[in-house]
Amino acid sequence: MHAPSSVQDSQPPRRRIVLLDTLRGLLLVSMIAFHATYDAAYIYGYDVPWFLDPAIQSVWRASISWSFLFLAGWMTSFSRNNLRRAGIYGAAALLVWVATTVAALDTPINFGILFCMFSCTLIWAMAKRALCRVPSALGIVVCLALFAVLWNVPHQTYDFPGLAWLGLPSAGFSSGDYYPIVPFVFMYLSGAFASRLYGAARRDGYPDVAYRDLVPPLTWLGRHSLIVYLAHQVLIVIVFELLAAV
């Protein structure tokens, strides 16, 4: 990113920032390990006592999802068309909901991480002009503060149905993966503001190391992150089924 923070999303950098792909790939490896451990413990009955600790699950899950959302927000500065990007996330979220509902191996996923990325990217695309008027440093501070303050909102239940997507689940709502707009949009937006702030501070672009493919397998995963995300649970189930058949 060579331009100040007022540059629009339609002007991406000329060179691919490979480091971002590598980081995304690293997060995917952590996510796959988390889901494989979850399936082993809760679906296939393997003895994984350490994973049953809620604190371990919460910290591990947050390290993945928060980082994914922050990085997805960072990528708004690189996208030529964030509306199209939101549409891809939305289609993938719908596919995951249908697949988990039909498979019925665990609680179907309603308003999971892909829905969250769809919603957040759509919000950024629709409100970009207004959000770009906010000083980036201030935007980061405010968004992270709101994320912390509103963290408990979706962890309670509310008397009115139909607003689980927003972060106000009713008593009858359930989901195998739940990332509503509130508070997670603020983690996403903090990444978007951070990307713009970095671009304004470094007019000469990213450091040379950011353009190098230091860990090719992770970089490959990061470049195909959506496909890997959609396929990994199926592959995990296949592996466990094969082990069970031995």
GROMACS .gro file of N, CA and C in nm, residues 70-182:
model
  339
   70PHE      N    1  -0.968  -1.003   1.194
   70PHE     CA    2  -0.877  -0.887   1.184
   70PHE      C    3  -0.807  -0.888   1.048
   71LEU      N    4  -0.760  -1.005   1.006
   71LEU     CA    5  -0.690  -1.016   0.878
   71LEU      C    6  -0.785  -0.991   0.761
   72ALA      N    7  -0.909  -1.041   0.773
   72ALA     CA    8  -1.009  -1.015   0.669
   72ALA      C    9  -1.038  -0.866   0.658
   73GLY      N   10  -1.044  -0.798   0.772
   73GLY     CA   11  -1.061  -0.653   0.769
   73GLY      C   12  -0.942  -0.584   0.705
   74TRP      N   13  -0.822  -0.632   0.734
   74TRP     CA   14  -0.701  -0.577   0.674
   74TRP      C   15  -0.707  -0.586   0.521
   75MET      N   16  -0.766  -0.694   0.472
   75MET     CA   17  -0.769  -0.718   0.327
   75MET      C   18  -0.866  -0.627   0.253
   76THR      N   19  -0.947  -0.549   0.323
   76THR     CA   20  -1.038  -0.458   0.252
   76THR      C   21  -0.962  -0.358   0.167
   77SER      N   22  -0.841  -0.323   0.209
   77SER     CA   23  -0.761  -0.226   0.134
   77SER      C   24  -0.705  -0.285   0.005
   78PHE      N   25  -0.709  -0.417  -0.008
   78PHE     CA   26  -0.652  -0.483  -0.124
   78PHE      C   27  -0.758  -0.525  -0.225
   79SER      N   28  -0.882  -0.534  -0.184
   79SER     CA   29  -0.987  -0.588  -0.269
   79SER      C   30  -1.032  -0.485  -0.373
   80ARG      N   31  -1.044  -0.531  -0.497
   80ARG     CA   32  -1.097  -0.443  -0.602
   80ARG      C   33  -1.248  -0.424  -0.587
   81ASN      N   34  -1.315  -0.521  -0.527
   81ASN     CA   35  -1.461  -0.516  -0.517
   81ASN      C   36  -1.504  -0.587  -0.390
   82ASN      N   37  -1.522  -0.513  -0.282
   82ASN     CA   38  -1.560  -0.573  -0.156
   82ASN      C   39  -1.704  -0.624  -0.157
   83LEU      N   40  -1.790  -0.568  -0.242
   83LEU     CA   41  -1.925  -0.622  -0.254
   83LEU      C   42  -1.922  -0.763  -0.311
   84ARG      N   43  -1.840  -0.782  -0.413
   84ARG     CA   44  -1.826  -0.916  -0.470
   84ARG      C   45  -1.765  -1.012  -0.366
   85ARG      N   46  -1.668  -0.964  -0.294
   85ARG     CA   47  -1.605  -1.045  -0.189
   85ARG      C   48  -1.708  -1.085  -0.085
   86ALA      N   49  -1.794  -0.993  -0.047
   86ALA     CA   50  -1.900  -1.024   0.050
   86ALA      C   51  -1.995  -1.130  -0.007
   87GLY      N   52  -2.028  -1.119  -0.136
   87GLY     CA   53  -2.116  -1.216  -0.197
   87GLY      C   54  -2.059  -1.357  -0.195
   88ILE      N   55  -1.928  -1.369  -0.216
   88ILE     CA   56  -1.863  -1.500  -0.212
   88ILE      C   57  -1.870  -1.558  -0.071
   89TYR      N   58  -1.844  -1.475   0.029
   89TYR     CA   59  -1.855  -1.521   0.168
   89TYR      C   60  -1.999  -1.564   0.199
   90GLY      N   61  -2.094  -1.486   0.150
   90GLY     CA   62  -2.234  -1.518   0.177
   90GLY      C   63  -2.276  -1.651   0.115
   91ALA      N   64  -2.234  -1.675  -0.008
   91ALA     CA   65  -2.266  -1.802  -0.074
   91ALA      C   66  -2.201  -1.919   0.000
   92ALA      N   67  -2.078  -1.899   0.046
   92ALA     CA   68  -2.009  -2.005   0.120
   92ALA      C   69  -2.077  -2.031   0.254
   93ALA      N   70  -2.123  -1.925   0.320
   93ALA     CA   71  -2.194  -1.942   0.448
   93ALA      C   72  -2.323  -2.020   0.429
   94LEU      N   73  -2.395  -1.991   0.321
   94LEU     CA   74  -2.518  -2.064   0.291
   94LEU      C   75  -2.488  -2.211   0.265
   95LEU      N   76  -2.381  -2.238   0.192
   95LEU     CA   77  -2.341  -2.376   0.163
   95LEU      C   78  -2.310  -2.453   0.292
   96VAL      N   79  -2.239  -2.387   0.384
   96VAL     CA   80  -2.205  -2.451   0.511
   96VAL      C   81  -2.331  -2.480   0.592
   97TRP      N   82  -2.426  -2.387   0.592
   97TRP     CA   83  -2.550  -2.409   0.666
   97TRP      C   84  -2.626  -2.529   0.609
   98VAL      N   85  -2.637  -2.536   0.477
   98VAL     CA   86  -2.708  -2.648   0.414
   98VAL      C   87  -2.636  -2.779   0.443
   99ALA      N   88  -2.505  -2.780   0.427
   99ALA     CA   89  -2.429  -2.903   0.445
   99ALA      C   90  -2.437  -2.954   0.589
  100THR      N   91  -2.424  -2.863   0.687
  100THR     CA   92  -2.427  -2.908   0.827
  100THR      C   93  -2.568  -2.946   0.870
  101THR      N   94  -2.667  -2.889   0.807
  101THR     CA   95  -2.806  -2.927   0.837
  101THR      C   96  -2.837  -3.064   0.782
  102VAL      N   97  -2.795  -3.091   0.659
  102VAL     CA   98  -2.821  -3.220   0.596
  102VAL      C   99  -2.739  -3.331   0.661
  103ALA      N  100  -2.611  -3.304   0.688
  103ALA     CA  101  -2.524  -3.406   0.746
  103ALA      C  102  -2.565  -3.442   0.888
  104ALA      N  103  -2.606  -3.342   0.966
  104ALA     CA  104  -2.658  -3.363   1.102
  104ALA      C  105  -2.561  -3.441   1.192
  105LEU      N  106  -2.430  -3.422   1.171
  105LEU     CA  107  -2.332  -3.485   1.259
  105LEU      C  108  -2.322  -3.411   1.393
  106ASP      N  109  -2.350  -3.283   1.389
  106ASP     CA  110  -2.344  -3.199   1.507
  106ASP      C  111  -2.448  -3.089   1.488
  107THR      N  112  -2.454  -2.994   1.579
  107THR     CA  113  -2.549  -2.885   1.566
  107THR      C  114  -2.523  -2.807   1.437
  108PRO      N  115  -2.624  -2.785   1.352
  108PRO     CA  116  -2.603  -2.708   1.228
  108PRO      C  117  -2.546  -2.570   1.257
  109ILE      N  118  -2.470  -2.520   1.162
  109ILE     CA  119  -2.405  -2.390   1.179
  109ILE      C  120  -2.496  -2.279   1.125
  110ASN      N  121  -2.545  -2.198   1.215
  110ASN     CA  122  -2.623  -2.079   1.181
  110ASN      C  123  -2.543  -1.955   1.221
  111PHE      N  124  -2.518  -1.867   1.126
  111PHE     CA  125  -2.448  -1.743   1.154
  111PHE      C  126  -2.308  -1.770   1.212
  112GLY      N  127  -2.232  -1.852   1.139
  112GLY     CA  128  -2.097  -1.885   1.178
  112GLY      C  129  -1.996  -1.784   1.126
  113ILE      N  130  -1.869  -1.823   1.121
  113ILE     CA  131  -1.762  -1.730   1.087
  113ILE      C  132  -1.775  -1.678   0.944
  114LEU      N  133  -1.820  -1.762   0.851
  114LEU     CA  134  -1.835  -1.714   0.713
  114LEU      C  135  -1.949  -1.614   0.701
  115PHE      N  136  -2.058  -1.638   0.775
  115PHE     CA  137  -2.165  -1.538   0.778
  115PHE      C  138  -2.111  -1.406   0.832
  116CYS      N  139  -2.029  -1.414   0.936
  116CYS     CA  140  -1.974  -1.293   0.996
  116CYS      C  141  -1.886  -1.217   0.897
  117MET      N  142  -1.803  -1.290   0.823
  117MET     CA  143  -1.717  -1.225   0.725
  117MET      C  144  -1.799  -1.166   0.611
  118PHE      N  145  -1.907  -1.234   0.573
  118PHE     CA  146  -1.999  -1.178   0.473
  118PHE      C  147  -2.059  -1.047   0.523
  119SER      N  148  -2.113  -1.050   0.644
  119SER     CA  149  -2.180  -0.931   0.699
  119SER      C  150  -2.084  -0.815   0.716
  120CYS      N  151  -1.967  -0.844   0.771
  120CYS     CA  152  -1.870  -0.738   0.798
  120CYS      C  153  -1.817  -0.677   0.669
  121THR      N  154  -1.791  -0.762   0.570
  121THR     CA  155  -1.742  -0.710   0.442
  121THR      C  156  -1.850  -0.627   0.373
  122LEU      N  157  -1.975  -0.671   0.384
  122LEU     CA  158  -2.085  -0.595   0.326
  122LEU      C  159  -2.100  -0.460   0.396
  123ILE      N  160  -2.089  -0.459   0.527
  123ILE     CA  161  -2.098  -0.334   0.603
  123ILE      C  162  -1.988  -0.238   0.561
  124TRP      N  163  -1.864  -0.292   0.549
  124TRP     CA  164  -1.754  -0.206   0.507
  124TRP      C  165  -1.779  -0.150   0.367
  125ALA      N  166  -1.823  -0.235   0.275
  125ALA     CA  167  -1.845  -0.191   0.138
  125ALA      C  168  -1.953  -0.084   0.131
  126MET      N  169  -2.060  -0.101   0.209
  126MET     CA  170  -2.171  -0.007   0.204
  126MET      C  171  -2.140   0.124   0.277
  127ALA      N  172  -2.061   0.115   0.382
  127ALA     CA  173  -2.036   0.234   0.466
  127ALA      C  174  -1.895   0.288   0.450
  128LYS      N  175  -1.825   0.244   0.345
  128LYS     CA  176  -1.683   0.277   0.328
  128LYS      C  177  -1.657   0.428   0.329
  129ARG      N  178  -1.736   0.501   0.255
  129ARG     CA  179  -1.709   0.646   0.245
  129ARG      C  180  -1.718   0.713   0.381
  130ALA      N  181  -1.817   0.675   0.460
  130ALA     CA  182  -1.831   0.733   0.593
  130ALA      C  183  -1.719   0.687   0.685
  131LEU      N  184  -1.687   0.558   0.680
  131LEU     CA  185  -1.583   0.504   0.767
  131LEU      C  186  -1.446   0.560   0.732
  132CYS      N  187  -1.423   0.590   0.605
  132CYS     CA  188  -1.294   0.644   0.564
  132CYS      C  189  -1.271   0.786   0.614
  133ARG      N  190  -1.375   0.851   0.659
  133ARG     CA  191  -1.361   0.986   0.715
  133ARG      C  192  -1.313   0.982   0.861
  134VAL      N  193  -1.322   0.863   0.921
  134VAL     CA  194  -1.278   0.848   1.061
  134VAL      C  195  -1.127   0.831   1.061
  135PRO      N  196  -1.053   0.908   1.142
  135PRO     CA  197  -0.909   0.887   1.153
  135PRO      C  198  -0.879   0.742   1.190
  136SER      N  199  -0.785   0.680   1.120
  136SER     CA  200  -0.762   0.537   1.136
  136SER      C  201  -0.725   0.498   1.278
  137ALA      N  202  -0.638   0.576   1.341
  137ALA     CA  203  -0.597   0.543   1.479
  137ALA      C  204  -0.717   0.548   1.573
  138LEU      N  205  -0.800   0.649   1.556
  138LEU     CA  206  -0.921   0.659   1.638
  138LEU      C  207  -1.014   0.543   1.610
  139GLY      N  208  -1.027   0.505   1.485
  139GLY     CA  209  -1.113   0.393   1.449
  139GLY      C  210  -1.070   0.264   1.516
  140ILE      N  211  -0.939   0.239   1.520
  140ILE     CA  212  -0.887   0.119   1.586
  140ILE      C  213  -0.924   0.118   1.733
  141VAL      N  214  -0.898   0.228   1.801
  141VAL     CA  215  -0.923   0.237   1.945
  141VAL      C  216  -1.071   0.219   1.976
  142VAL      N  217  -1.156   0.288   1.902
  142VAL     CA  218  -1.301   0.281   1.926
  142VAL      C  219  -1.354   0.141   1.898
  143CYS      N  220  -1.309   0.081   1.787
  143CYS     CA  221  -1.359  -0.052   1.751
  143CYS      C  222  -1.316  -0.158   1.853
  144LEU      N  223  -1.192  -0.153   1.897
  144LEU     CA  224  -1.147  -0.252   1.995
  144LEU      C  225  -1.217  -0.231   2.129
  145ALA      N  226  -1.244  -0.105   2.163
  145ALA     CA  227  -1.316  -0.077   2.287
  145ALA      C  228  -1.459  -0.131   2.279
  146LEU      N  229  -1.525  -0.108   2.165
  146LEU     CA  230  -1.662  -0.158   2.148
  146LEU      C  231  -1.664  -0.312   2.146
  147PHE      N  232  -1.564  -0.372   2.086
  147PHE     CA  233  -1.555  -0.517   2.086
  147PHE      C  234  -1.550  -0.571   2.228
  148ALA      N  235  -1.470  -0.508   2.311
  148ALA     CA  236  -1.458  -0.553   2.450
  148ALA      C  237  -1.586  -0.527   2.530
  149VAL      N  238  -1.642  -0.409   2.513
  149VAL     CA  239  -1.762  -0.371   2.589
  149VAL      C  240  -1.882  -0.458   2.552
  150LEU      N  241  -1.893  -0.491   2.423
  150LEU     CA  242  -2.010  -0.565   2.374
  150LEU      C  243  -1.987  -0.716   2.368
  151TRP      N  244  -1.876  -0.762   2.420
  151TRP     CA  245  -1.840  -0.903   2.409
  151TRP      C  246  -1.949  -0.997   2.463
  152ASN      N  247  -2.010  -0.962   2.573
  152ASN     CA  248  -2.107  -1.051   2.637
  152ASN      C  249  -2.247  -1.044   2.576
  153VAL      N  250  -2.270  -0.953   2.484
  153VAL     CA  251  -2.405  -0.937   2.428
  153VAL      C  252  -2.459  -1.068   2.369
  154PRO      N  253  -2.385  -1.139   2.283
  154PRO     CA  254  -2.442  -1.263   2.226
  154PRO      C  255  -2.433  -1.384   2.318
  155HIS      N  256  -2.374  -1.366   2.437
  155HIS     CA  257  -2.364  -1.477   2.531
  155HIS      C  258  -2.484  -1.482   2.626
  156GLN      N  259  -2.583  -1.398   2.601
  156GLN     CA  260  -2.707  -1.398   2.678
  156GLN      C  261  -2.822  -1.433   2.584
  157THR      N  262  -2.939  -1.455   2.639
  157THR     CA  263  -3.057  -1.480   2.556
  157THR      C  264  -3.157  -1.366   2.574
  158TYR      N  265  -3.239  -1.348   2.470
  158TYR     CA  266  -3.331  -1.235   2.467
  158TYR      C  267  -3.472  -1.286   2.434
  159ASP      N  268  -3.571  -1.208   2.472
  159ASP     CA  269  -3.710  -1.251   2.463
  159ASP      C  270  -3.767  -1.243   2.323
  160PHE      N  271  -3.700  -1.178   2.230
  160PHE     CA  272  -3.754  -1.163   2.095
  160PHE      C  273  -3.671  -1.245   1.998
  161PRO      N  274  -3.737  -1.329   1.916
  161PRO     CA  275  -3.667  -1.415   1.821
  161PRO      C  276  -3.630  -1.340   1.693
  162GLY      N  277  -3.545  -1.402   1.613
  162GLY     CA  278  -3.516  -1.350   1.480
  162GLY      C  279  -3.399  -1.255   1.470
  163LEU      N  280  -3.330  -1.230   1.582
  163LEU     CA  281  -3.219  -1.136   1.577
  163LEU      C  282  -3.086  -1.201   1.618
  164ALA      N  283  -3.081  -1.334   1.608
  164ALA     CA  284  -2.955  -1.402   1.641
  164ALA      C  285  -2.843  -1.359   1.548
  165TRP      N  286  -2.875  -1.328   1.423
  165TRP     CA  287  -2.774  -1.283   1.327
  165TRP      C  288  -2.705  -1.155   1.373
  166LEU      N  289  -2.779  -1.072   1.447
  166LEU     CA  290  -2.724  -0.946   1.494
  166LEU      C  291  -2.639  -0.964   1.620
  167GLY      N  292  -2.673  -1.066   1.699
  167GLY     CA  293  -2.604  -1.088   1.824
  167GLY      C  294  -2.697  -1.093   1.943
  168LEU      N  295  -2.829  -1.109   1.912
  168LEU     CA  296  -2.931  -1.113   2.017
  168LEU      C  297  -3.007  -1.245   2.006
  169PRO      N  298  -2.946  -1.356   2.045
  169PRO     CA  299  -3.011  -1.487   2.029
  169PRO      C  300  -3.126  -1.507   2.126
  170SER      N  301  -3.230  -1.574   2.081
  170SER     CA  302  -3.340  -1.609   2.169
  170SER      C  303  -3.307  -1.740   2.239
  171ALA      N  304  -3.390  -1.779   2.334
  171ALA     CA  305  -3.363  -1.898   2.415
  171ALA      C  306  -3.358  -2.025   2.331
  172GLY      N  307  -3.432  -2.030   2.220
  172GLY     CA  308  -3.436  -2.151   2.139
  172GLY      C  309  -3.329  -2.158   2.031
  173PHE      N  310  -3.243  -2.059   2.024
  173PHE     CA  311  -3.143  -2.056   1.918
  173PHE      C  312  -3.026  -2.147   1.950
  174SER      N  313  -2.973  -2.216   1.848
  174SER     CA  314  -2.854  -2.298   1.865
  174SER      C  315  -2.773  -2.296   1.737
  175SER      N  316  -2.642  -2.311   1.750
  175SER     CA  317  -2.554  -2.314   1.634
  175SER      C  318  -2.424  -2.381   1.673
  176GLY      N  319  -2.369  -2.457   1.579
  176GLY     CA  320  -2.241  -2.521   1.604
  176GLY      C  321  -2.124  -2.426   1.595
  177ASP      N  322  -2.147  -2.307   1.542
  177ASP     CA  323  -2.043  -2.206   1.526
  177ASP      C  324  -2.117  -2.073   1.518
  178TYR      N  325  -2.090  -1.982   1.610
  178TYR     CA  326  -2.173  -1.863   1.620
  178TYR      C  327  -2.087  -1.738   1.628
  179TYR      N  328  -2.092  -1.658   1.521
  179TYR     CA  329  -2.020  -1.531   1.515
  179TYR      C  330  -2.113  -1.425   1.457
  180PRO      N  331  -2.198  -1.367   1.541
  180PRO     CA  332  -2.292  -1.265   1.494
  180PRO      C  333  -2.221  -1.133   1.466
  181ILE      N  334  -2.296  -1.040   1.412
  181ILE     CA  335  -2.238  -0.910   1.377
  181ILE      C  336  -2.184  -0.839   1.500
  182VAL      N  337  -2.261  -0.838   1.608
  182VAL     CA  338  -2.216  -0.778   1.734
  182VAL      C  339  -2.164  -0.888   1.825
   0.00000   0.00000   0.00000
